[in-house]
mmCIF file of C-alpha atoms and ligand atoms in Angstrom:
data_model
loop_
_atom_site.group_PDB
_atom_site.id
_atom_site.type_symbol
_atom_site.label_atom_id
_atom_site.label_comp_id
_atom_site.label_asym_id
_atom_site.label_seq_id
_atom_site.Cartn_x
_atom_site.Cartn_y
_atom_site.Cartn_z
ATOM 1 C CA MET A 85 23.942 -9.560 -1.115
ATOM 2 C CA SER A 86 24.272 -11.518 2.117
ATOM 3 C CA GLU A 87 22.318 -9.399 4.583
ATOM 4 C CA ARG A 88 18.563 -9.327 4.046
ATOM 5 C CA VAL A 89 17.536 -5.963 2.631
ATOM 6 C CA GLN A 90 14.291 -4.363 3.755
ATOM 7 C CA ILE A 91 13.128 -1.136 2.170
ATOM 8 C CA ALA A 92 9.972 0.542 3.455
ATOM 9 C CA ILE A 93 8.026 2.975 1.285
ATOM 10 C CA ASP A 94 5.136 4.558 3.139
ATOM 11 C CA GLY A 95 3.008 7.569 2.467
ATOM 12 C CA HIS A 96 -0.305 9.023 1.400
ATOM 13 C CA SER A 97 -2.733 7.482 -1.084
ATOM 14 C CA SER A 98 -1.872 7.621 -4.768
ATOM 15 C CA THR A 99 1.597 9.083 -4.382
ATOM 16 C CA GLY A 100 3.134 6.556 -6.768
ATOM 17 C CA LYS A 101 4.621 4.488 -3.955
ATOM 18 C CA SER A 102 4.093 1.265 -5.833
ATOM 19 C CA THR A 103 5.568 2.602 -9.080
ATOM 20 C CA LEU A 104 8.737 3.709 -7.307
ATOM 21 C CA ALA A 105 8.853 0.563 -5.140
ATOM 22 C CA LYS A 106 8.603 -1.677 -8.215
ATOM 23 C CA ALA A 107 11.330 0.241 -10.052
ATOM 24 C CA LEU A 108 13.633 0.155 -7.029
ATOM 25 C CA ALA A 109 13.046 -3.568 -6.470
ATOM 26 C CA LYS A 110 13.823 -4.223 -10.128
ATOM 27 C CA TYR A 111 17.020 -2.180 -9.931
ATOM 28 C CA LEU A 112 18.164 -4.052 -6.800
ATOM 29 C CA ASN A 113 16.887 -7.358 -8.189
ATOM 30 C CA ILE A 114 14.805 -8.089 -5.094
ATOM 31 C CA LEU A 115 11.128 -8.770 -4.405
ATOM 32 C CA TYR A 116 8.464 -6.049 -4.462
ATOM 33 C CA LEU A 117 5.460 -6.501 -2.222
ATOM 34 C CA ASP A 118 2.304 -4.367 -2.228
ATOM 35 C CA SER A 119 0.892 -4.433 1.316
ATOM 36 C CA GLY A 120 -2.043 -2.225 0.284
ATOM 37 C CA ALA A 121 -3.195 -4.972 -2.090
ATOM 38 C CA MET A 122 -3.558 -7.253 0.938
ATOM 39 C CA TYR A 123 -5.858 -4.775 2.726
ATOM 40 C CA ARG A 124 -7.759 -4.269 -0.505
ATOM 41 C CA ALA A 125 -8.252 -8.053 -0.853
ATOM 42 C CA VAL A 126 -9.746 -8.245 2.661
ATOM 43 C CA ALA A 127 -12.035 -5.304 1.831
ATOM 44 C CA LEU A 128 -13.121 -7.080 -1.370
ATOM 45 C CA TYR A 129 -13.919 -10.217 0.623
ATOM 46 C CA GLN A 130 -16.055 -8.257 3.078
ATOM 47 C CA MET A 131 -17.854 -6.587 0.211
ATOM 48 C CA GLU A 132 -18.478 -9.749 -1.812
ATOM 49 C CA HIS A 133 -19.874 -11.592 1.197
ATOM 50 C CA ASN A 134 -21.688 -8.586 2.603
ATOM 51 C CA LEU A 135 -20.153 -9.057 6.050
ATOM 52 C CA SER A 136 -20.304 -6.828 9.089
ATOM 53 C CA ASP A 137 -16.925 -6.038 10.684
ATOM 54 C CA GLN A 138 -17.620 -8.651 13.371
ATOM 55 C CA ASP A 139 -18.544 -11.329 10.782
ATOM 56 C CA LEU A 140 -15.336 -10.516 8.947
ATOM 57 C CA ILE A 141 -13.290 -10.893 12.139
ATOM 58 C CA ASN A 142 -14.967 -14.250 12.806
ATOM 59 C CA ARG A 143 -14.026 -15.499 9.348
ATOM 60 C CA LEU A 144 -10.472 -14.144 9.261
ATOM 61 C CA GLU A 145 -8.882 -17.500 9.958
ATOM 62 C CA GLN A 146 -10.446 -19.019 6.860
ATOM 63 C CA LEU A 147 -9.340 -16.149 4.712
ATOM 64 C CA GLU A 148 -6.173 -16.712 2.711
ATOM 65 C CA VAL A 149 -4.370 -13.714 1.240
ATOM 66 C CA SER A 150 -1.353 -14.539 -0.913
ATOM 67 C CA PHE A 151 0.633 -13.581 -4.014
ATOM 68 C CA ASN A 152 0.968 -15.901 -7.017
ATOM 69 C CA ALA A 153 4.123 -16.546 -9.064
ATOM 70 C CA LYS A 154 3.386 -13.422 -11.131
ATOM 71 C CA ASN A 155 3.232 -11.399 -7.875
ATOM 72 C CA GLU A 156 -0.512 -10.856 -8.299
ATOM 73 C CA ILE A 157 -2.743 -10.729 -5.234
ATOM 74 C CA CYS A 158 -4.950 -13.765 -4.566
ATOM 75 C CA LEU A 159 -7.907 -14.207 -2.255
ATOM 76 C CA ASN A 160 -8.445 -17.829 -1.231
ATOM 77 C CA GLY A 161 -6.381 -18.866 -4.245
ATOM 78 C CA LYS A 162 -8.244 -16.718 -6.808
ATOM 79 C CA MET A 163 -6.395 -13.881 -8.530
ATOM 80 C CA VAL A 164 -8.209 -10.588 -7.761
ATOM 81 C CA GLU A 165 -5.696 -7.986 -8.972
ATOM 82 C CA ASN A 166 -8.259 -6.152 -11.138
ATOM 83 C CA GLU A 167 -11.199 -6.263 -8.717
ATOM 84 C CA ILE A 168 -9.239 -4.770 -5.809
ATOM 85 C CA ARG A 169 -8.355 -1.580 -7.725
ATOM 86 C CA LYS A 170 -12.006 -0.576 -8.276
ATOM 87 C CA MET A 171 -13.415 2.568 -6.649
ATOM 88 C CA GLU A 172 -15.902 0.512 -4.626
ATOM 89 C CA VAL A 173 -13.001 -1.227 -2.887
ATOM 90 C CA SER A 174 -11.067 2.055 -2.493
ATOM 91 C CA ASN A 175 -14.085 3.500 -0.705
ATOM 92 C CA ARG A 176 -14.179 0.647 1.777
ATOM 93 C CA VAL A 177 -10.538 -0.284 2.334
ATOM 94 C CA SER A 178 -9.513 2.282 4.946
ATOM 95 C CA GLY A 179 -12.446 1.209 7.114
ATOM 96 C CA VAL A 180 -11.304 -2.401 6.962
ATOM 97 C CA ALA A 181 -7.698 -1.357 7.615
ATOM 98 C CA GLN A 182 -8.782 0.150 10.955
ATOM 99 C CA ILE A 183 -9.777 -3.260 12.352
ATOM 100 C CA PRO A 184 -6.984 -4.368 14.719
ATOM 101 C CA GLU A 185 -7.545 -8.092 13.990
ATOM 102 C CA VAL A 186 -7.155 -7.481 10.260
ATOM 103 C CA ARG A 187 -3.940 -5.515 10.791
ATOM 104 C CA LYS A 188 -2.518 -8.197 13.085
ATOM 105 C CA LYS A 189 -3.112 -10.928 10.515
ATOM 106 C CA LEU A 190 -1.646 -8.984 7.599
ATOM 107 C CA VAL A 191 1.332 -7.563 9.506
ATOM 108 C CA GLU A 192 2.281 -11.112 10.566
ATOM 109 C CA LEU A 193 2.132 -12.291 6.967
ATOM 110 C CA GLN A 194 4.249 -9.334 5.827
ATOM 111 C CA GLN A 195 6.872 -9.942 8.498
ATOM 112 C CA LYS A 196 7.191 -13.572 7.414
ATOM 113 C CA VAL A 197 8.557 -12.652 3.976
ATOM 114 C CA PRO A 198 11.922 -14.414 4.102
ATOM 115 C CA GLN A 199 13.810 -12.640 1.327
ATOM 116 C CA SER A 200 15.043 -9.120 0.605
ATOM 117 C CA VAL A 201 12.094 -6.922 -0.224
ATOM 118 C CA VAL A 202 10.837 -3.457 -1.085
ATOM 119 C CA MET A 203 7.405 -3.108 0.536
ATOM 120 C CA ASP A 204 5.037 -0.182 0.220
ATOM 121 C CA GLY A 205 2.150 0.763 2.486
ATOM 122 C CA ARG A 206 1.301 2.919 5.466
ATOM 123 C CA ASP A 207 3.044 1.289 8.445
ATOM 124 C CA ILE A 208 5.969 -0.542 6.891
ATOM 125 C CA GLY A 209 8.737 1.624 8.359
ATOM 126 C CA THR A 210 6.948 2.120 11.693
ATOM 127 C CA VAL A 211 5.484 -1.337 12.412
ATOM 128 C CA VAL A 212 6.257 -4.049 9.858
ATOM 129 C CA PHE A 213 9.998 -3.456 9.340
ATOM 130 C CA PRO A 214 11.153 -0.978 12.027
ATOM 131 C CA LYS A 215 14.762 -1.892 11.209
ATOM 132 C CA ALA A 216 14.481 -1.337 7.448
ATOM 133 C CA GLN A 217 17.746 -0.061 5.946
ATOM 134 C CA LEU A 218 15.886 2.617 4.001
ATOM 135 C CA LYS A 219 12.546 4.246 4.799
ATOM 136 C CA LEU A 220 10.847 6.695 2.484
ATOM 137 C CA PHE A 221 7.729 8.675 3.240
ATOM 138 C CA MET A 222 6.072 9.784 0.024
ATOM 139 C CA THR A 223 3.619 12.575 -0.424
ATOM 140 C CA ALA A 224 2.360 15.035 -3.021
ATOM 141 C CA SER A 225 -0.493 17.526 -3.133
ATOM 142 C CA PRO A 226 -3.976 15.911 -3.041
ATOM 143 C CA GLU A 227 -4.871 17.509 -6.391
ATOM 144 C CA ILE A 228 -1.828 16.051 -8.140
ATOM 145 C CA ARG A 229 -2.482 12.644 -6.593
ATOM 146 C CA ALA A 230 -6.158 12.728 -7.598
ATOM 147 C CA GLU A 231 -5.284 13.573 -11.174
ATOM 148 C CA ARG A 232 -2.791 10.700 -11.390
ATOM 149 C CA ARG A 233 -5.280 8.198 -9.946
ATOM 150 C CA TYR A 234 -8.129 9.557 -12.092
ATOM 151 C CA ASN A 235 -6.093 9.052 -15.267
ATOM 152 C CA GLU A 236 -5.118 5.553 -14.160
ATOM 153 C CA LEU A 237 -8.726 4.533 -13.459
ATOM 154 C CA ARG A 238 -10.060 6.098 -16.667
ATOM 155 C CA SER A 239 -7.415 4.325 -18.717
ATOM 156 C CA LYS A 240 -8.783 1.068 -17.294
ATOM 157 C CA GLY A 241 -12.268 2.084 -18.400
ATOM 158 C CA GLU A 242 -13.670 2.873 -14.965
ATOM 159 C CA GLU A 243 -16.378 5.554 -14.947
ATOM 160 C CA VAL A 244 -15.260 7.918 -12.182
ATOM 161 C CA SER A 245 -15.146 11.675 -11.776
ATOM 162 C CA LEU A 246 -12.098 13.647 -10.670
ATOM 163 C CA LYS A 247 -14.130 15.011 -7.752
ATOM 164 C CA GLU A 248 -14.999 11.507 -6.549
ATOM 165 C CA VAL A 249 -11.343 10.417 -6.709
ATOM 166 C CA LEU A 250 -10.169 13.536 -4.855
ATOM 167 C CA GLU A 251 -12.753 12.965 -2.123
ATOM 168 C CA ASN A 252 -11.708 9.330 -1.755
ATOM 169 C CA ILE A 253 -8.057 10.340 -1.433
ATOM 170 C CA LYS A 254 -8.770 12.960 1.232
ATOM 171 C CA THR A 255 -11.053 10.637 3.206
ATOM 172 C CA ARG A 256 -8.513 7.800 3.129
ATOM 173 C CA ASP A 257 -5.674 10.124 4.206
ATOM 174 C CA PHE A 258 -7.779 11.235 7.154
ATOM 175 C CA GLN A 259 -8.808 7.704 8.146
ATOM 176 C CA ASP A 260 -5.278 6.336 7.740
ATOM 177 C CA GLU A 261 -3.753 9.116 9.836
ATOM 178 C CA ASN A 262 -6.356 9.038 12.580
ATOM 179 C CA ARG A 263 -6.992 5.351 13.229
ATOM 180 C CA THR A 264 -6.009 3.945 16.615
ATOM 181 C CA THR A 265 -4.029 0.933 15.438
ATOM 182 C CA ASP A 266 -0.825 1.590 13.476
ATOM 183 C CA PRO A 267 -1.815 4.955 12.002
ATOM 184 C CA LEU A 268 0.040 6.482 9.077
ATOM 185 C CA ARG A 269 3.039 8.284 10.596
ATOM 186 C CA VAL A 270 6.395 9.449 9.327
ATOM 187 C CA ALA A 271 8.967 7.131 10.955
ATOM 188 C CA GLU A 272 11.663 9.070 12.818
ATOM 189 C CA ASP A 273 14.374 7.826 10.489
ATOM 190 C CA ALA A 274 12.356 8.145 7.281
ATOM 191 C CA VAL A 275 13.280 10.415 4.399
ATOM 192 C CA TYR A 276 10.410 12.721 3.472
ATOM 193 C CA PHE A 277 9.851 12.527 -0.242
ATOM 194 C CA ASP A 278 7.533 15.041 -1.929
ATOM 195 C CA ASN A 279 7.301 13.913 -5.529
ATOM 196 C CA SER A 280 4.807 16.503 -6.800
ATOM 197 C CA ASP A 281 7.405 17.785 -9.280
ATOM 198 C CA LEU A 282 9.647 14.747 -9.775
ATOM 199 C CA SER A 283 9.594 12.340 -12.708
ATOM 200 C CA LEU A 284 9.868 8.622 -11.994
ATOM 201 C CA ASP A 285 13.487 8.651 -13.207
ATOM 202 C CA GLU A 286 14.334 11.459 -10.802
ATOM 203 C CA GLN A 287 12.610 9.657 -7.927
ATOM 204 C CA LEU A 288 14.408 6.405 -8.681
ATOM 205 C CA HIS A 289 17.751 8.160 -8.927
ATOM 206 C CA LYS A 290 17.201 9.811 -5.557
ATOM 207 C CA ALA A 291 16.025 6.566 -3.920
ATOM 208 C CA ILE A 292 19.060 4.638 -5.226
ATOM 209 C CA GLN A 293 21.385 7.342 -3.933
ATOM 210 C CA LEU A 294 19.723 7.246 -0.497
ATOM 211 C CA TYR A 295 19.877 3.470 -0.436
ATOM 212 C CA HIS A 296 23.632 3.462 -1.111
ATOM 213 C CA GLU A 297 24.180 6.115 1.544
ATOM 214 C CA ARG A 298 22.264 4.196 4.194
ATOM 215 C CA ALA A 299 22.596 0.481 3.449
HETATM 216 O O1 CDP B 1599 -2.364 2.676 -3.832
HETATM 217 P P1 CDP B 1599 -3.119 3.502 -2.852
HETATM 218 O O2 CDP B 1599 -2.316 4.630 -2.358
HETATM 219 O O3 CDP B 1599 -4.472 3.878 -3.314
HETATM 220 O O4 CDP B 1599 -3.414 2.634 -1.553
HETATM 221 P P2 CDP B 1599 -2.955 1.178 -1.220
HETATM 222 O O5 CDP B 1599 -1.500 1.131 -0.940
HETATM 223 O O6 CDP B 1599 -3.511 0.241 -2.221
HETATM 224 O O7 CDP B 1599 -3.675 0.949 0.197
HETATM 225 C C1 CDP B 1599 -5.092 0.946 0.313
HETATM 226 C C2 CDP B 1599 -5.481 1.223 1.743
HETATM 227 O O8 CDP B 1599 -5.048 0.132 2.564
HETATM 228 C C3 CDP B 1599 -4.876 2.462 2.402
HETATM 229 O O9 CDP B 1599 -5.633 3.641 2.175
HETATM 230 C C4 CDP B 1599 -4.884 2.071 3.874
HETATM 231 O O10 CDP B 1599 -6.146 2.315 4.453
HETATM 232 C C5 CDP B 1599 -4.673 0.578 3.840
HETATM 233 N N1 CDP B 1599 -3.271 0.178 4.123
HETATM 234 C C6 CDP B 1599 -2.849 0.130 5.428
HETATM 235 O O11 CDP B 1599 -3.616 0.469 6.331
HETATM 236 N N2 CDP B 1599 -1.601 -0.314 5.744
HETATM 237 C C7 CDP B 1599 -0.748 -0.686 4.780
HETATM 238 N N3 CDP B 1599 0.467 -1.130 5.109
HETATM 239 C C8 CDP B 1599 -1.142 -0.616 3.430
HETATM 240 C C9 CDP B 1599 -2.414 -0.161 3.127
#
């Protein structure tokens, strides 16, 4: 593969973007990168240090967000993969993702990735990689998404209710779609992908087919 491949998977919360992105990256033997984990890490930092938005902005330069060799998210060198998935972080992350300075820092880091990559998030096809060879926009009904996320969190032992998860999903969708900087939008050349009734195998099959058609 000589040309650098960029695949953008955007969409609503808990649509299984990362599951499909990982499977596609594995199939193509390229890197997978979870941009949402980067926003979650910044939200975790703000929470742990009890910072106002302005304090966070002032400290952004000292804040290092990276991925280790196992592709796990690190905050100032410390692996925080488990902490960032907690409900407390989910409740805060879309607020942090509205801060233009935060977006600027993370978008720059994402654009610096030198190799072929499948990246999932909210603004990958519209802002980070506008020239991506394949752009998918994933969605499913809020109830289906909430149930998936609820089962995931419960299997990790987190005490949450289905109602709480559904509310978080709806609030984040609203915040992500209505923020001023880089809101969640369907890119003009994106393929709309409702996976409410598709198994992972079916989704992967469809994504591979689309990739071969477009790349
Ligand atoms: O996995 P889930 O759908 O819960 O969300 P995520 O991908 O982990 O992203 C968490 C939050 O980060 C989103 O709700 C957005 O507010 C924000 N985000 C963003 O603004 N831009 C991105 N490229 C990725 C995530």
